C-alpha cells in the first residue's frame, strides 16, 4: 500500500517536537491545497481570473492581484492558524502577520504562483518555505524572515494541473505526492533526482533586447547547437508559470533562468527570494540540482525583507555551473565565438 503524506513523514514527526510541528503544518497546507484545487477546477472563485478592482490592485510584491490570489491567501492563512505557525509572510500581504504566540515555525508563501495564467488553463501552483522561530525572532519579529534559505526546515510547491501534486523536501531528498480523489489523500509517488546535464533551457526570450551581455552570450551558445561551442542541440521551454517549469525540470532535467535586466524595476529580476526562489532552490539541491542568482547559491543569500527579489537560475547541476562560469567571466567565453556576444539586441 502506498504511504500517505502523514505516514511517509511519520519518522520525521517522531524524531523531535520541531519535526512534529513541521509535519503538522505540511498536513494543513495539503488540506488547503485540495480546497484551492476545487476552486481552480470550478473556474475560479467569483471570476478568479479577473483583477480585484477595475484598476487591478497590487499585492505586497507589486504584482496585480486576482480574486483567486486573495482566495488562495485566505485558505493558507487558515491553514497556518491551525498549525504551530508564529509568523505568516505572504506575497499577497504587505507585511508579515503574527499568529500563534507559542508557534515554533514561520511560513513564507506565494499562495498562487502563475495566476496570470488562470484564464489560459496552464498549470499554476503554491510555493512555500518553512523556517524556524528562535527566541531572538520573538524579540524582533521582522528578523524571522531575514534567515538565509539554508535555515529552511521544509519547502515545496503544489502544482494545480492535470493532477494535483505536492513536491516537498524536509532536507532528506525531494519527494512527490499525488492527490487521489478515491482516497482523498496525498500519497507518495516518487523521489526526484534532477539529471545533471541539460538539453533544455527556460527563459523569456521576448526580453532579449533587455538582457545583460552574459545572458545573451549563454543563450547564443545554446542556440548555436551541436556545431557551436556547447557541442549539442538545446530546446527552449517557457511556460511563464514557475511551478510548471520547475516540475518539468525536476522530472526530466533542464535549467530555468529569470535574470535581472535593463528594464525599470527589473534589475533584480521579478522572482521573490523568500517564498519563490529559496524554497525551489532547497528542493533543487535536495534533488541533486543547483540554484544560484547567476553566481552565488540562492540558499546562501540573506534576505533583507519579505518581498525582496533576486535573479534566479536553477535546475540541472552541470548547466547551472556552466551559467555561473558564463556570468563570472563572459569575456573568456566570448573569445571562442566573438560574434555571439555582440549580436544585435533588437529582437530574435
mmCIF file of C-alpha atoms in Angstrom:
data_model
loop_
_atom_site.group_PDB
_atom_site.id
_atom_site.type_symbol
_atom_site.label_atom_id
_atom_site.label_comp_id
_atom_site.label_asym_id
_atom_site.label_seq_id
_atom_site.Cartn_x
_atom_site.Cartn_y
_atom_site.Cartn_z
ATOM 1 C CA UNK A 1 0.000 0.000 0.000
ATOM 2 C CA UNK A 2 1.363 3.453 -0.925
ATOM 3 C CA UNK A 3 2.154 5.691 2.053
ATOM 4 C CA UNK A 4 0.105 8.816 2.666
ATOM 5 C CA UNK A 5 1.812 12.153 3.303
ATOM 6 C CA UNK A 6 1.477 11.791 7.082
ATOM 7 C CA UNK A 7 2.621 8.165 7.013
ATOM 8 C CA UNK A 8 5.645 8.928 4.858
ATOM 9 C CA UNK A 9 6.840 11.662 7.200
ATOM 10 C CA UNK A 10 5.919 9.847 10.427
ATOM 11 C CA UNK A 11 9.631 9.215 11.234
ATOM 12 C CA UNK A 12 10.281 12.956 10.943
ATOM 13 C CA UNK A 13 7.321 13.667 13.197
ATOM 14 C CA UNK A 14 8.583 11.190 15.797
ATOM 15 C CA UNK A 15 12.163 12.461 15.705
ATOM 16 C CA UNK A 16 11.633 15.754 17.553
ATOM 17 C CA UNK A 17 8.986 18.303 18.572
ATOM 18 C CA UNK A 18 10.027 20.601 15.716
ATOM 19 C CA UNK A 19 9.722 17.696 13.286
ATOM 20 C CA UNK A 20 6.217 17.027 14.568
ATOM 21 C CA UNK A 21 5.317 20.682 14.072
ATOM 22 C CA UNK A 22 6.663 20.715 10.509
ATOM 23 C CA UNK A 23 4.675 17.622 9.549
ATOM 24 C CA UNK A 24 1.567 19.113 11.152
ATOM 25 C CA UNK A 25 1.983 22.238 9.019
ATOM 26 C CA UNK A 26 2.530 20.197 5.846
ATOM 27 C CA UNK A 27 -0.716 18.364 6.555
ATOM 28 C CA UNK A 28 -2.613 21.654 6.951
ATOM 29 C CA UNK A 29 -1.095 23.072 3.766
ATOM 30 C CA UNK A 30 -2.088 19.928 1.866
ATOM 31 C CA UNK A 31 -5.680 20.280 3.047
ATOM 32 C CA UNK A 32 -5.787 23.928 1.969
ATOM 33 C CA UNK A 33 -4.337 22.997 -1.435
ATOM 34 C CA UNK A 34 -7.103 20.471 -2.073
ATOM 35 C CA UNK A 35 -9.695 23.156 -1.382
ATOM 36 C CA UNK A 36 -7.894 25.559 -3.688
ATOM 37 C CA UNK A 37 -7.776 22.913 -6.419
ATOM 38 C CA UNK A 38 -11.581 22.695 -6.239
ATOM 39 C CA UNK A 39 -11.881 26.471 -6.693
ATOM 40 C CA UNK A 40 -9.500 26.413 -9.641
ATOM 41 C CA UNK A 41 -11.193 23.416 -11.264
ATOM 42 C CA UNK A 42 -14.602 25.054 -10.975
ATOM 43 C CA UNK A 43 -13.406 28.045 -12.960
ATOM 44 C CA UNK A 44 -12.116 30.137 -10.069
ATOM 45 C CA UNK A 45 -13.856 31.796 -7.173
ATOM 46 C CA UNK A 46 -16.028 34.767 -8.138
ATOM 47 C CA UNK A 47 -14.346 35.100 -11.516
ATOM 48 C CA UNK A 48 -10.864 34.193 -10.261
ATOM 49 C CA UNK A 49 -9.159 35.203 -13.479
ATOM 50 C CA UNK A 50 -10.145 38.840 -13.001
ATOM 51 C CA UNK A 51 -8.297 41.605 -11.182
ATOM 52 C CA UNK A 52 -9.645 42.592 -7.766
ATOM 53 C CA UNK A 53 -10.627 46.043 -8.990
ATOM 54 C CA UNK A 54 -11.059 47.937 -12.228
ATOM 55 C CA UNK A 55 -7.525 49.234 -11.865
ATOM 56 C CA UNK A 56 -6.044 45.921 -10.722
ATOM 57 C CA UNK A 57 -4.941 46.193 -7.093
ATOM 58 C CA UNK A 58 -1.295 45.409 -6.342
ATOM 59 C CA UNK A 59 -0.055 42.993 -3.679
ATOM 60 C CA UNK A 60 2.934 43.375 -1.355
ATOM 61 C CA UNK A 61 5.275 42.260 -4.125
ATOM 62 C CA UNK A 62 3.904 44.870 -6.540
ATOM 63 C CA UNK A 63 2.015 42.460 -8.834
ATOM 64 C CA UNK A 64 -1.628 42.806 -9.882
ATOM 65 C CA UNK A 65 -3.907 40.694 -7.710
ATOM 66 C CA UNK A 66 -6.663 38.438 -8.991
ATOM 67 C CA UNK A 67 -9.676 37.377 -6.926
ATOM 68 C CA UNK A 68 -8.290 33.848 -6.781
ATOM 69 C CA UNK A 69 -4.976 35.185 -5.393
ATOM 70 C CA UNK A 70 -6.880 36.522 -2.399
ATOM 71 C CA UNK A 71 -8.960 33.360 -2.023
ATOM 72 C CA UNK A 72 -5.756 31.308 -2.030
ATOM 73 C CA UNK A 73 -4.217 33.560 0.617
ATOM 74 C CA UNK A 74 -7.319 33.209 2.760
ATOM 75 C CA UNK A 75 -7.108 29.416 2.600
ATOM 76 C CA UNK A 76 -3.437 29.327 3.562
ATOM 77 C CA UNK A 77 -3.891 31.864 6.363
ATOM 78 C CA UNK A 78 -6.475 29.495 7.843
ATOM 79 C CA UNK A 79 -4.101 26.552 7.390
ATOM 80 C CA UNK A 80 -1.322 28.426 9.175
ATOM 81 C CA UNK A 81 -3.622 29.309 12.072
ATOM 82 C CA UNK A 82 -4.416 25.610 12.501
ATOM 83 C CA UNK A 83 -0.707 24.780 12.734
ATOM 84 C CA UNK A 84 2.111 25.900 15.086
ATOM 85 C CA UNK A 85 2.917 28.955 12.963
ATOM 86 C CA UNK A 86 4.082 32.066 14.801
ATOM 87 C CA UNK A 87 4.567 34.288 11.740
ATOM 88 C CA UNK A 88 2.995 34.238 8.280
ATOM 89 C CA UNK A 89 4.565 36.077 5.348
ATOM 90 C CA UNK A 90 2.686 36.115 2.028
ATOM 91 C CA UNK A 91 3.113 37.652 -1.393
ATOM 92 C CA UNK A 92 -0.450 38.900 -1.039
ATOM 93 C CA UNK A 93 0.165 40.887 2.149
ATOM 94 C CA UNK A 94 2.346 43.942 2.682
ATOM 95 C CA UNK A 95 3.927 42.719 5.913
ATOM 96 C CA UNK A 96 4.244 39.544 7.961
ATOM 97 C CA UNK A 97 1.317 38.580 10.183
ATOM 98 C CA UNK A 98 1.796 37.427 13.788
ATOM 99 C CA UNK A 99 -0.182 34.283 14.617
ATOM 100 C CA UNK A 100 0.309 31.684 17.355
ATOM 101 C CA UNK A 101 2.457 33.263 20.080
ATOM 102 C CA UNK A 102 3.685 29.794 21.062
ATOM 103 C CA UNK A 103 4.336 28.704 17.487
ATOM 104 C CA UNK A 104 7.727 27.324 16.517
ATOM 105 C CA UNK A 105 7.517 27.969 12.756
ATOM 106 C CA UNK A 106 7.431 30.822 10.267
ATOM 107 C CA UNK A 107 5.696 30.295 6.928
ATOM 108 C CA UNK A 108 6.635 32.294 3.820
ATOM 109 C CA UNK A 109 4.323 31.597 0.889
ATOM 110 C CA UNK A 110 3.268 32.544 -2.610
ATOM 111 C CA UNK A 111 -0.350 31.375 -2.347
ATOM 112 C CA UNK A 112 -0.953 31.253 -6.102
ATOM 113 C CA UNK A 113 2.088 31.362 -8.356
ATOM 114 C CA UNK A 114 1.378 31.942 -12.048
ATOM 115 C CA UNK A 115 -2.076 33.430 -11.513
ATOM 116 C CA UNK A 116 -1.721 35.472 -14.706
ATOM 117 C CA UNK A 117 -2.230 32.120 -16.479
ATOM 118 C CA UNK A 118 -5.540 31.261 -14.799
ATOM 119 C CA UNK A 119 -7.692 32.075 -17.833
ATOM 120 C CA UNK A 120 -5.398 30.085 -20.172
ATOM 121 C CA UNK A 121 -5.757 26.829 -18.171
ATOM 122 C CA UNK A 122 -1.992 26.488 -17.646
ATOM 123 C CA UNK A 123 -0.687 24.676 -14.551
ATOM 124 C CA UNK A 124 -0.294 27.086 -11.631
ATOM 125 C CA UNK A 125 0.790 26.473 -8.067
ATOM 126 C CA UNK A 126 1.598 27.390 -4.482
ATOM 127 C CA UNK A 127 5.200 27.785 -3.288
ATOM 128 C CA UNK A 128 6.096 27.708 0.412
ATOM 129 C CA UNK A 129 9.044 27.886 2.795
ATOM 130 C CA UNK A 130 9.112 26.832 6.459
ATOM 131 C CA UNK A 131 11.634 28.496 8.780
ATOM 132 C CA UNK A 132 12.383 28.040 12.497
ATOM 133 C CA UNK A 133 11.387 30.640 15.073
ATOM 134 C CA UNK A 134 14.059 31.215 17.702
ATOM 135 C CA UNK A 135 13.998 33.366 20.838
ATOM 136 C CA UNK A 136 15.654 36.305 19.078
ATOM 137 C CA UNK A 137 12.921 36.301 16.443
ATOM 138 C CA UNK A 138 10.223 36.798 19.058
ATOM 139 C CA UNK A 139 12.036 39.903 20.292
ATOM 140 C CA UNK A 140 12.381 41.179 16.696
ATOM 141 C CA UNK A 141 9.633 39.545 14.596
ATOM 142 C CA UNK A 142 10.863 41.083 11.317
ATOM 143 C CA UNK A 143 14.108 39.146 11.703
ATOM 144 C CA UNK A 144 12.394 35.780 11.273
ATOM 145 C CA UNK A 145 12.178 36.408 7.525
ATOM 146 C CA UNK A 146 15.788 37.542 7.294
ATOM 147 C CA UNK A 147 17.113 33.991 7.630
ATOM 148 C CA UNK A 148 19.021 32.520 4.659
ATOM 149 C CA UNK A 149 17.493 29.612 2.793
ATOM 150 C CA UNK A 150 19.827 27.078 4.373
ATOM 151 C CA UNK A 151 17.865 27.576 7.582
ATOM 152 C CA UNK A 152 14.695 26.175 5.990
ATOM 153 C CA UNK A 153 13.134 23.221 7.772
ATOM 154 C CA UNK A 154 10.905 22.323 4.832
ATOM 155 C CA UNK A 155 9.956 23.744 1.459
ATOM 156 C CA UNK A 156 7.987 22.797 -1.575
ATOM 157 C CA UNK A 157 5.281 23.615 -4.066
ATOM 158 C CA UNK A 158 1.845 22.382 -5.091
ATOM 159 C CA UNK A 159 1.059 22.029 -8.779
ATOM 160 C CA UNK A 160 -2.574 22.567 -9.822
ATOM 161 C CA UNK A 161 -2.660 20.871 -13.198
ATOM 162 C CA UNK A 162 -3.964 17.671 -14.767
ATOM 163 C CA UNK A 163 -3.078 16.145 -11.399
ATOM 164 C CA UNK A 164 -2.768 17.892 -8.036
ATOM 165 C CA UNK A 165 0.827 17.300 -6.921
ATOM 166 C CA UNK A 166 2.973 18.231 -3.941
ATOM 167 C CA UNK A 167 6.751 18.480 -4.383
ATOM 168 C CA UNK A 168 8.368 18.776 -0.949
ATOM 169 C CA UNK A 169 11.606 18.416 0.975
ATOM 170 C CA UNK A 170 12.387 18.333 4.676
ATOM 171 C CA UNK A 171 16.112 18.099 3.988
ATOM 172 C CA UNK A 172 16.126 14.394 3.194
ATOM 173 C CA UNK A 173 15.580 14.311 -0.568
ATOM 174 C CA UNK A 174 12.822 15.845 -2.683
ATOM 175 C CA UNK A 175 9.623 13.831 -2.915
ATOM 176 C CA UNK A 176 6.434 13.940 -4.974
ATOM 177 C CA UNK A 177 2.981 13.190 -3.569
ATOM 178 C CA UNK A 178 -0.111 12.946 -5.742
ATOM 179 C CA UNK A 179 -3.686 13.650 -4.690
ATOM 180 C CA UNK A 180 -6.078 10.733 -5.099
ATOM 181 C CA UNK A 181 -9.756 11.532 -5.500
ATOM 182 C CA UNK A 182 -10.544 7.959 -4.460
ATOM 183 C CA UNK A 183 -8.718 8.020 -1.121
ATOM 184 C CA UNK A 184 -8.956 11.808 -0.606
ATOM 185 C CA UNK A 185 -5.290 11.734 0.411
ATOM 186 C CA UNK A 186 -1.885 12.751 -0.864
ATOM 187 C CA UNK A 187 0.141 9.583 -1.394
ATOM 188 C CA UNK A 188 3.816 9.080 -2.159
ATOM 189 C CA UNK A 189 4.615 8.911 -5.888
ATOM 190 C CA UNK A 190 8.390 9.196 -6.304
ATOM 191 C CA UNK A 191 11.636 10.709 -5.095
ATOM 192 C CA UNK A 192 13.114 13.107 -7.629
ATOM 193 C CA UNK A 193 16.667 13.258 -8.941
ATOM 194 C CA UNK A 194 17.344 16.031 -11.451
ATOM 195 C CA UNK A 195 19.584 14.820 -14.314
ATOM 196 C CA UNK A 196 22.996 16.503 -14.037
ATOM 197 C CA UNK A 197 23.106 17.561 -17.682
ATOM 198 C CA UNK A 198 20.506 19.606 -19.537
ATOM 199 C CA UNK A 199 19.286 19.766 -23.106
ATOM 200 C CA UNK A 200 16.532 22.314 -22.438
ATOM 201 C CA UNK A 201 16.584 25.827 -21.036
ATOM 202 C CA UNK A 202 13.693 28.020 -19.911
ATOM 203 C CA UNK A 203 13.824 31.782 -20.324
ATOM 204 C CA UNK A 204 11.505 34.510 -21.603
ATOM 205 C CA UNK A 205 13.260 35.177 -24.911
ATOM 206 C CA UNK A 206 11.000 38.131 -25.708
ATOM 207 C CA UNK A 207 13.195 40.150 -23.330
ATOM 208 C CA UNK A 208 16.417 39.517 -25.262
ATOM 209 C CA UNK A 209 16.917 43.203 -26.041
ATOM 210 C CA UNK A 210 16.977 43.963 -22.301
ATOM 211 C CA UNK A 211 19.390 41.218 -21.232
ATOM 212 C CA UNK A 212 22.895 41.835 -19.941
ATOM 213 C CA UNK A 213 25.719 40.547 -22.117
ATOM 214 C CA UNK A 214 26.385 37.311 -20.114
ATOM 215 C CA UNK A 215 22.753 36.212 -20.508
ATOM 216 C CA UNK A 216 22.818 36.860 -24.263
ATOM 217 C CA UNK A 217 26.102 35.008 -24.522
ATOM 218 C CA UNK A 218 24.777 31.941 -22.701
ATOM 219 C CA UNK A 219 21.633 31.758 -24.853
ATOM 220 C CA UNK A 220 23.592 32.352 -28.071
ATOM 221 C CA UNK A 221 25.934 29.489 -27.220
ATOM 222 C CA UNK A 222 22.909 27.220 -26.719
ATOM 223 C CA UNK A 223 21.295 28.384 -29.960
ATOM 224 C CA UNK A 224 24.471 27.521 -31.862
ATOM 225 C CA UNK A 225 23.630 23.861 -31.190
ATOM 226 C CA UNK A 226 25.865 20.897 -31.879
ATOM 227 C CA UNK A 227 28.021 22.886 -34.290
ATOM 228 C CA UNK A 228 28.660 25.587 -31.682
ATOM 229 C CA UNK A 229 30.831 25.753 -28.555
ATOM 230 C CA UNK A 230 28.389 23.691 -26.460
ATOM 231 C CA UNK A 231 28.573 20.753 -28.872
ATOM 232 C CA UNK A 232 24.902 19.749 -28.575
ATOM 233 C CA UNK A 233 21.428 20.934 -29.510
ATOM 234 C CA UNK A 234 19.151 22.613 -26.967
ATOM 235 C CA UNK A 235 15.393 23.054 -26.828
ATOM 236 C CA UNK A 236 13.754 26.094 -25.236
ATOM 237 C CA UNK A 237 10.703 25.827 -22.992
ATOM 238 C CA UNK A 238 8.905 28.703 -21.279
ATOM 239 C CA UNK A 239 5.547 28.336 -19.531
ATOM 240 C CA UNK A 240 5.589 31.607 -17.533
ATOM 241 C CA UNK A 241 4.401 29.621 -14.512
ATOM 242 C CA UNK A 242 7.387 28.923 -12.266
ATOM 243 C CA UNK A 243 5.949 25.760 -10.717
ATOM 244 C CA UNK A 244 5.150 24.289 -14.153
ATOM 245 C CA UNK A 245 8.667 24.990 -15.417
ATOM 246 C CA UNK A 246 10.181 23.727 -12.163
ATOM 247 C CA UNK A 247 8.304 20.436 -12.133
ATOM 248 C CA UNK A 248 9.276 19.671 -15.738
ATOM 249 C CA UNK A 249 12.922 20.420 -14.948
ATOM 250 C CA UNK A 250 12.863 18.341 -11.763
ATOM 251 C CA UNK A 251 11.478 15.368 -13.679
ATOM 252 C CA UNK A 252 13.488 15.402 -16.916
ATOM 253 C CA UNK A 253 16.271 17.939 -16.454
ATOM 254 C CA UNK A 254 16.875 21.396 -17.824
ATOM 255 C CA UNK A 255 17.625 24.839 -16.477
ATOM 256 C CA UNK A 256 15.453 27.851 -15.620
ATOM 257 C CA UNK A 257 16.677 31.436 -15.901
ATOM 258 C CA UNK A 258 14.943 34.597 -14.726
ATOM 259 C CA UNK A 259 17.784 37.125 -14.767
ATOM 260 C CA UNK A 260 17.774 40.774 -13.942
ATOM 261 C CA UNK A 261 17.680 43.044 -16.975
ATOM 262 C CA UNK A 262 17.812 46.686 -18.017
ATOM 263 C CA UNK A 263 14.087 47.462 -17.690
ATOM 264 C CA UNK A 264 12.994 49.755 -14.868
ATOM 265 C CA UNK A 265 12.231 47.633 -11.801
ATOM 266 C CA UNK A 266 13.843 44.508 -13.273
ATOM 267 C CA UNK A 267 17.469 44.944 -12.133
ATOM 268 C CA UNK A 268 16.978 42.052 -9.697
ATOM 269 C CA UNK A 269 14.519 40.122 -11.843
ATOM 270 C CA UNK A 270 10.957 39.520 -10.651
ATOM 271 C CA UNK A 271 11.233 36.351 -8.571
ATOM 272 C CA UNK A 272 10.830 36.800 -4.803
ATOM 273 C CA UNK A 273 13.701 35.381 -2.783
ATOM 274 C CA UNK A 274 11.906 34.191 0.350
ATOM 275 C CA UNK A 275 8.788 32.482 -0.914
ATOM 276 C CA UNK A 276 9.721 31.555 -4.500
ATOM 277 C CA UNK A 277 13.459 31.258 -5.188
ATOM 278 C CA UNK A 278 14.545 29.933 -1.811
ATOM 279 C CA UNK A 279 12.034 27.048 -1.487
ATOM 280 C CA UNK A 280 12.568 25.962 -5.103
ATOM 281 C CA UNK A 281 16.336 26.146 -4.519
ATOM 282 C CA UNK A 282 16.051 23.925 -1.440
ATOM 283 C CA UNK A 283 14.056 21.369 -3.436
ATOM 284 C CA UNK A 284 16.540 21.593 -6.333
ATOM 285 C CA UNK A 285 19.599 20.998 -4.165
ATOM 286 C CA UNK A 286 17.900 18.121 -2.349
ATOM 287 C CA UNK A 287 17.144 16.585 -5.774
ATOM 288 C CA UNK A 288 20.794 16.791 -6.862
ATOM 289 C CA UNK A 289 20.438 20.038 -8.773
ATOM 290 C CA UNK A 290 21.649 23.549 -8.047
ATOM 291 C CA UNK A 291 20.243 27.063 -7.741
ATOM 292 C CA UNK A 292 22.009 30.426 -7.903
ATOM 293 C CA UNK A 293 21.430 34.082 -8.655
ATOM 294 C CA UNK A 294 23.750 33.508 -11.601
ATOM 295 C CA UNK A 295 26.854 33.173 -9.446
ATOM 296 C CA UNK A 296 26.001 32.836 -5.741
ATOM 297 C CA UNK A 297 23.942 29.961 -4.274
ATOM 298 C CA UNK A 298 20.395 31.120 -3.595
ATOM 299 C CA UNK A 299 20.370 29.372 -0.213
ATOM 300 C CA UNK A 300 23.326 31.465 0.999
ATOM 301 C CA UNK A 301 21.653 34.827 0.313
ATOM 302 C CA UNK A 302 20.488 36.618 3.467
ATOM 303 C CA UNK A 303 17.136 38.324 2.755
ATOM 304 C CA UNK A 304 16.749 41.995 3.597
ATOM 305 C CA UNK A 305 12.967 41.950 3.564
ATOM 306 C CA UNK A 306 9.859 39.871 2.967
ATOM 307 C CA UNK A 307 9.359 40.822 -0.684
ATOM 308 C CA UNK A 308 12.991 41.019 -1.826
ATOM 309 C CA UNK A 309 13.579 39.978 -5.433
ATOM 310 C CA UNK A 310 16.510 38.075 -6.877
ATOM 311 C CA UNK A 311 17.750 36.814 -10.244
ATOM 312 C CA UNK A 312 17.310 33.024 -10.407
ATOM 313 C CA UNK A 313 18.993 30.116 -12.164
ATOM 314 C CA UNK A 314 18.080 26.561 -11.121
ATOM 315 C CA UNK A 315 17.976 23.033 -12.467
ATOM 316 C CA UNK A 316 20.500 20.519 -13.763
ATOM 317 C CA UNK A 317 23.674 20.967 -11.758
ATOM 318 C CA UNK A 318 26.208 20.979 -14.591
ATOM 319 C CA UNK A 319 24.199 23.531 -16.567
ATOM 320 C CA UNK A 320 23.798 25.837 -13.566
ATOM 321 C CA UNK A 321 27.589 25.675 -13.105
ATOM 322 C CA UNK A 322 28.086 26.436 -16.815
ATOM 323 C CA UNK A 323 25.880 29.508 -16.486
ATOM 324 C CA UNK A 324 27.891 30.560 -13.443
ATOM 325 C CA UNK A 325 31.096 30.389 -15.470
ATOM 326 C CA UNK A 326 29.494 32.446 -18.218
ATOM 327 C CA UNK A 327 28.305 35.098 -15.779
ATOM 328 C CA UNK A 328 31.617 35.213 -13.908
ATOM 329 C CA UNK A 329 33.891 35.552 -16.964
ATOM 330 C CA UNK A 330 31.911 36.209 -20.166
ATOM 331 C CA UNK A 331 34.904 37.698 -21.995
ATOM 332 C CA UNK A 332 36.877 34.457 -21.962
ATOM 333 C CA UNK A 333 33.928 32.509 -23.390
ATOM 334 C CA UNK A 334 33.047 35.195 -25.922
ATOM 335 C CA UNK A 335 36.582 34.874 -27.284
ATOM 336 C CA UNK A 336 35.648 31.400 -28.553
ATOM 337 C CA UNK A 337 32.979 32.956 -30.810
ATOM 338 C CA UNK A 338 33.420 36.752 -30.696
ATOM 339 C CA UNK A 339 30.382 37.487 -32.881
ATOM 340 C CA UNK A 340 27.999 35.937 -30.376
ATOM 341 C CA UNK A 341 28.431 38.479 -27.629
ATOM 342 C CA UNK A 342 27.879 41.423 -29.936
ATOM 343 C CA UNK A 343 24.835 40.173 -31.877
ATOM 344 C CA UNK A 344 22.263 42.977 -32.380
ATOM 345 C CA UNK A 345 19.809 43.113 -29.486
ATOM 346 C CA UNK A 346 16.684 44.478 -31.174
ATOM 347 C CA UNK A 347 14.959 41.086 -31.254
ATOM 348 C CA UNK A 348 15.359 37.441 -32.141
#
